[in-house]
Structure formats: structure tokens, C-alpha cells
mmCIF file of C-alpha atoms in Angstrom:
data_model
loop_
_atom_site.group_PDB
_atom_site.id
_atom_site.type_symbol
_atom_site.label_atom_id
_atom_site.label_comp_id
_atom_site.label_asym_id
_atom_site.label_seq_id
_atom_site.Cartn_x
_atom_site.Cartn_y
_atom_site.Cartn_z
ATOM 1 C CA MET A 160 72.872 90.687 73.712
ATOM 2 C CA THR A 161 72.963 91.010 77.502
ATOM 3 C CA THR A 162 76.170 88.992 77.565
ATOM 4 C CA SER A 163 78.023 91.508 75.446
ATOM 5 C CA ILE A 164 76.735 94.412 77.543
ATOM 6 C CA SER A 165 77.883 92.630 80.701
ATOM 7 C CA ALA A 166 81.283 92.005 79.152
ATOM 8 C CA VAL A 167 81.638 95.679 78.247
ATOM 9 C CA ASN A 168 80.601 96.705 81.764
ATOM 10 C CA ALA A 169 83.098 94.270 83.269
ATOM 11 C CA GLY A 170 85.854 95.612 81.029
ATOM 12 C CA SER A 171 85.157 99.227 81.928
ATOM 13 C CA SER A 172 84.991 98.307 85.626
ATOM 14 C CA ALA A 173 88.389 96.644 85.415
ATOM 15 C CA ALA A 174 89.848 99.671 83.648
ATOM 16 C CA SER A 175 88.497 102.078 86.256
ATOM 17 C CA GLU A 176 89.845 99.858 89.054
ATOM 18 C CA ALA A 177 93.280 99.901 87.436
ATOM 19 C CA LEU A 178 93.194 103.682 87.241
ATOM 20 C CA THR A 179 92.086 103.876 90.865
ATOM 21 C CA LYS A 180 94.867 101.546 91.977
ATOM 22 C CA LYS A 181 97.460 103.513 90.058
ATOM 23 C CA SER A 182 96.298 106.760 91.610
ATOM 24 C CA ASN A 183 96.513 105.460 95.207
ATOM 25 C CA LEU A 184 100.033 106.905 95.457
ATOM 26 C CA SER A 185 100.436 110.413 96.788
ATOM 27 C CA SER A 186 101.643 113.074 94.379
ATOM 28 C CA ASP A 187 104.919 113.419 96.342
ATOM 29 C CA THR A 188 105.583 109.701 96.059
ATOM 30 C CA LYS A 189 104.789 109.703 92.336
ATOM 31 C CA ALA A 190 107.150 112.648 91.830
ATOM 32 C CA LYS A 191 109.971 110.901 93.715
ATOM 33 C CA LEU A 192 109.444 107.699 91.724
ATOM 34 C CA GLU A 193 109.602 109.600 88.446
ATOM 35 C CA ALA A 194 112.658 111.598 89.546
ATOM 36 C CA LEU A 195 114.519 108.390 90.395
ATOM 37 C CA GLY A 196 113.448 106.705 87.154
ATOM 38 C CA ILE A 197 111.277 104.068 88.833
ATOM 39 C CA ALA A 198 108.209 103.005 86.861
ATOM 40 C CA VAL A 199 104.861 103.254 88.634
ATOM 41 C CA THR A 200 103.119 99.896 88.343
ATOM 42 C CA ASP A 201 99.452 99.073 88.666
ATOM 43 C CA GLY A 202 98.434 98.221 92.198
ATOM 44 C CA MET A 203 101.618 99.618 93.774
ATOM 45 C CA THR A 204 100.919 100.608 97.344
ATOM 46 C CA GLU A 205 102.357 103.624 99.084
ATOM 47 C CA SER A 206 104.595 101.446 101.285
ATOM 48 C CA GLN A 207 105.908 99.479 98.288
ATOM 49 C CA ALA A 208 106.669 102.721 96.479
ATOM 50 C CA LYS A 209 108.489 104.135 99.505
ATOM 51 C CA ALA A 210 110.514 100.923 99.838
ATOM 52 C CA LYS A 211 111.575 101.197 96.179
ATOM 53 C CA ILE A 212 112.472 104.860 96.673
ATOM 54 C CA ALA A 213 114.554 104.076 99.765
ATOM 55 C CA ALA A 214 116.342 101.224 97.994
ATOM 56 C CA LYS A 215 117.148 103.391 94.968
ATOM 57 C CA GLU A 216 118.396 106.266 97.151
ATOM 58 C CA ALA A 217 120.586 103.868 99.162
ATOM 59 C CA GLU A 218 121.997 102.460 95.916
ATOM 60 C CA GLN A 219 122.758 105.940 94.605
ATOM 61 C CA LYS A 220 124.386 106.913 97.894
ATOM 62 C CA GLN A 221 126.490 103.752 97.839
ATOM 63 C CA ASN A 222 127.581 104.330 94.245
ATOM 64 C CA SER A 223 128.481 107.956 94.854
ATOM 65 C CA GLY A 224 130.635 107.191 97.890
ATOM 66 C CA ALA A 225 132.114 103.887 96.791
ATOM 67 C CA GLY A 226 135.848 103.585 97.269
ATOM 68 C CA ASN A 227 136.265 106.883 99.119
ATOM 69 C CA SER A 228 135.476 105.808 102.661
ATOM 70 C CA SER A 229 137.969 105.564 105.452
ATOM 71 C CA GLU A 230 137.565 103.158 108.314
ATOM 72 C CA SER A 231 136.563 105.970 110.674
ATOM 73 C CA GLU A 232 133.828 107.127 108.262
ATOM 74 C CA LEU A 233 132.506 103.584 107.990
ATOM 75 C CA LEU A 234 132.597 103.210 111.774
ATOM 76 C CA SER A 235 130.640 106.432 112.126
ATOM 77 C CA GLU A 236 128.034 105.260 109.598
ATOM 78 C CA ALA A 237 127.787 101.876 111.336
ATOM 79 C CA LYS A 238 127.188 103.560 114.689
ATOM 80 C CA SER A 239 124.534 105.757 113.086
ATOM 81 C CA LEU A 240 122.778 102.726 111.611
ATOM 82 C CA ALA A 241 123.028 100.939 114.953
ATOM 83 C CA ALA A 242 121.324 103.892 116.639
ATOM 84 C CA ASP A 243 118.579 103.884 113.992
ATOM 85 C CA VAL A 244 117.999 100.156 114.455
ATOM 86 C CA GLY A 245 118.147 100.371 118.246
ATOM 87 C CA VAL A 246 121.386 98.497 118.893
ATOM 88 C CA SER A 247 123.538 99.824 121.712
ATOM 89 C CA VAL A 248 127.203 100.227 120.833
ATOM 90 C CA SER A 249 130.142 100.783 123.151
ATOM 91 C CA ALA A 250 132.567 103.594 122.359
ATOM 92 C CA ASP A 251 135.432 101.186 121.615
ATOM 93 C CA ALA A 252 133.414 98.655 119.604
ATOM 94 C CA ASP A 253 134.963 97.149 116.485
ATOM 95 C CA ILE A 254 133.161 97.740 113.184
ATOM 96 C CA ASN A 255 132.811 93.980 112.576
ATOM 97 C CA ASP A 256 131.062 93.562 115.926
ATOM 98 C CA ILE A 257 128.748 96.493 115.228
ATOM 99 C CA LEU A 258 127.780 95.134 111.797
ATOM 100 C CA ASP A 259 127.194 91.658 113.256
ATOM 101 C CA ASP A 260 125.000 93.080 116.040
ATOM 102 C CA ILE A 261 122.981 95.114 113.547
ATOM 103 C CA GLY A 262 122.500 92.039 111.344
ATOM 104 C CA SER A 263 121.293 89.976 114.299
ATOM 105 C CA GLU A 264 118.875 92.690 115.378
ATOM 106 C CA LEU A 265 117.487 93.074 111.861
ATOM 107 C CA GLU A 266 116.928 89.318 111.612
ATOM 108 C CA ALA A 267 114.942 89.407 114.849
ATOM 109 C CA MET A 268 112.979 92.430 113.644
ATOM 110 C CA LEU A 269 112.199 90.679 110.344
ATOM 111 C CA GLU A 270 110.777 87.675 112.172
ATOM 112 C CA ASP A 271 108.566 89.929 114.288
ATOM 113 C CA ALA A 272 107.417 92.052 111.330
ATOM 114 C CA GLU A 273 106.238 89.352 108.944
ATOM 115 C CA GLY A 274 103.115 90.491 107.167
ATOM 116 C CA ASN A 275 103.441 94.165 108.156
ATOM 117 C CA PRO A 276 104.359 96.014 104.935
ATOM 118 C CA SER A 277 105.070 99.371 106.550
ATOM 119 C CA VAL A 278 107.640 97.872 108.925
ATOM 120 C CA LEU A 279 109.080 95.659 106.196
ATOM 121 C CA ALA A 280 109.729 98.710 104.024
ATOM 122 C CA GLN A 281 111.771 100.339 106.791
ATOM 123 C CA LEU A 282 113.623 97.081 107.494
ATOM 124 C CA SER A 283 114.441 96.821 103.790
ATOM 125 C CA THR A 284 116.053 100.251 103.977
ATOM 126 C CA TYR A 285 118.086 99.207 107.022
ATOM 127 C CA LEU A 286 119.193 96.002 105.266
ATOM 128 C CA ASN A 287 120.293 97.970 102.202
ATOM 129 C CA ARG A 288 122.340 100.301 104.381
ATOM 130 C CA LEU A 289 123.872 97.339 106.240
ATOM 131 C CA ASN A 290 124.794 95.566 102.989
ATOM 132 C CA SER A 291 126.327 98.753 101.643
ATOM 133 C CA LEU A 292 128.419 99.205 104.785
ATOM 134 C CA GLU A 293 129.563 95.579 104.735
ATOM 135 C CA ASP A 294 130.573 95.769 101.062
ATOM 136 C CA ARG A 295 132.448 99.025 101.515
ATOM 137 C CA PHE A 296 134.226 97.689 104.618
ATOM 138 C CA ASP A 297 135.234 94.519 102.749
ATOM 139 C CA ASN A 298 136.604 96.659 99.893
ATOM 140 C CA LEU A 299 138.547 98.788 102.381
ATOM 141 C CA GLN A 300 140.066 95.720 104.028
ATOM 142 C CA THR A 301 141.031 94.250 100.670
ATOM 143 C CA SER A 302 142.704 97.500 99.664
ATOM 144 C CA GLN A 303 144.604 97.645 102.945
ATOM 145 C CA ASN A 304 145.751 94.031 102.601
ATOM 146 C CA ASN A 305 146.953 94.705 99.050
ATOM 147 C CA MET A 306 148.860 97.749 100.232
ATOM 148 C CA TYR A 307 150.537 95.801 103.053
ATOM 149 C CA SER A 308 151.518 93.037 100.628
ATOM 150 C CA ALA A 309 153.069 95.597 98.294
ATOM 151 C CA MET A 310 154.963 97.163 101.206
ATOM 152 C CA ASN A 311 156.300 93.742 102.250
ATOM 153 C CA MET A 312 157.439 93.069 98.695
ATOM 154 C CA ILE A 313 159.248 96.417 98.534
ATOM 155 C CA SER A 314 160.849 95.669 101.883
ATOM 156 C CA THR A 315 162.078 92.292 100.652
ATOM 157 C CA ASN A 316 163.420 93.822 97.443
ATOM 158 C CA ASN A 317 165.271 96.500 99.436
ATOM 159 C CA LYS A 318 166.818 93.842 101.693
ATOM 160 C CA ILE A 319 167.986 91.880 98.657
ATOM 161 C CA ALA A 320 169.357 94.993 96.968
ATOM 162 C CA LEU A 321 171.266 95.986 100.099
ATOM 163 C CA GLY A 322 172.529 92.460 100.713
ATOM 164 C CA LEU A 323 170.877 92.135 104.107
#
């Protein structure tokens, strides 16, 4: 009979540990997770929760501004990210160079931060922002190239129509 009592005690201990782990998150963090539609999992730490919140917010920001960015807006955002990461940028720097420098710096920071969850959460946010900027810049360049191709085609058609 002692075995069954021990098993019951072990089961109730495990259940109370699960409740304790789930309640390790602050009420603000829990509220943000629920507001963003992110499920709270057992054993989720505060830093993991904040990383998920930052990733979800970056995704929402990217989706809300997708396709509406000009090159100057993207350059401004890239310079802002560079300042956050600690990369110095010259006033006449090209956006490709800025994004490459940020990527290199983040790689170095990732190597230095292995095993430090609080730093990794912040680096994850920076990487999400960098990926968003790179995708939006690629989309902008593709749109510009398509526009230039269309303009060249119209030019050729006008030359043919005018017999030039």
C-alpha cells in the first residue's frame, strides 16, 4: 500500500511543479502573450516568452507595412537597426552595405552569446528585424526592375510605332 501512496504523492508533486512553472511568467507577459494569441506552455521562461512576443510583434509590423516602403524609409529603418545593434554607419552608406554590416555584427554577437538566453532573445528580435528589412528591400528592388522593364518595352513599342 505504501507504493500507491508514493505514486499519488509523486503525481501531485508533478502537478504542483507544472503549475509553479506555468506561473513563473509575470502577469504583464502573460497578458501580452494572450493578446497576441500565443499559447503559454509549461516551463516557458520569461525570456522565452519575451522572445516569442518580440517575434510576433515584428511579424505583425512586417505584415502591416509590407509593400508600402520606399527606399528612403527602408534606409532609415536600417540605420535605426544599425544603431540598436551598435554598428556605425556613414551618412552616405548604401542600404546593402548597412544590412551586410548588421548581419556580420549579429553573427559575431551570436557566437559570443551562446548559452545566455536573455541576450539570445534580444538577438532574435534583431535578426527578425534584419530579415524583414532584407525581404522588403528585395521586394522593392524587384518592383523597380519590373517597372524599368515595362518602361523599356513601352519605349521600344513607341520607337517601332514612330518608325525610328
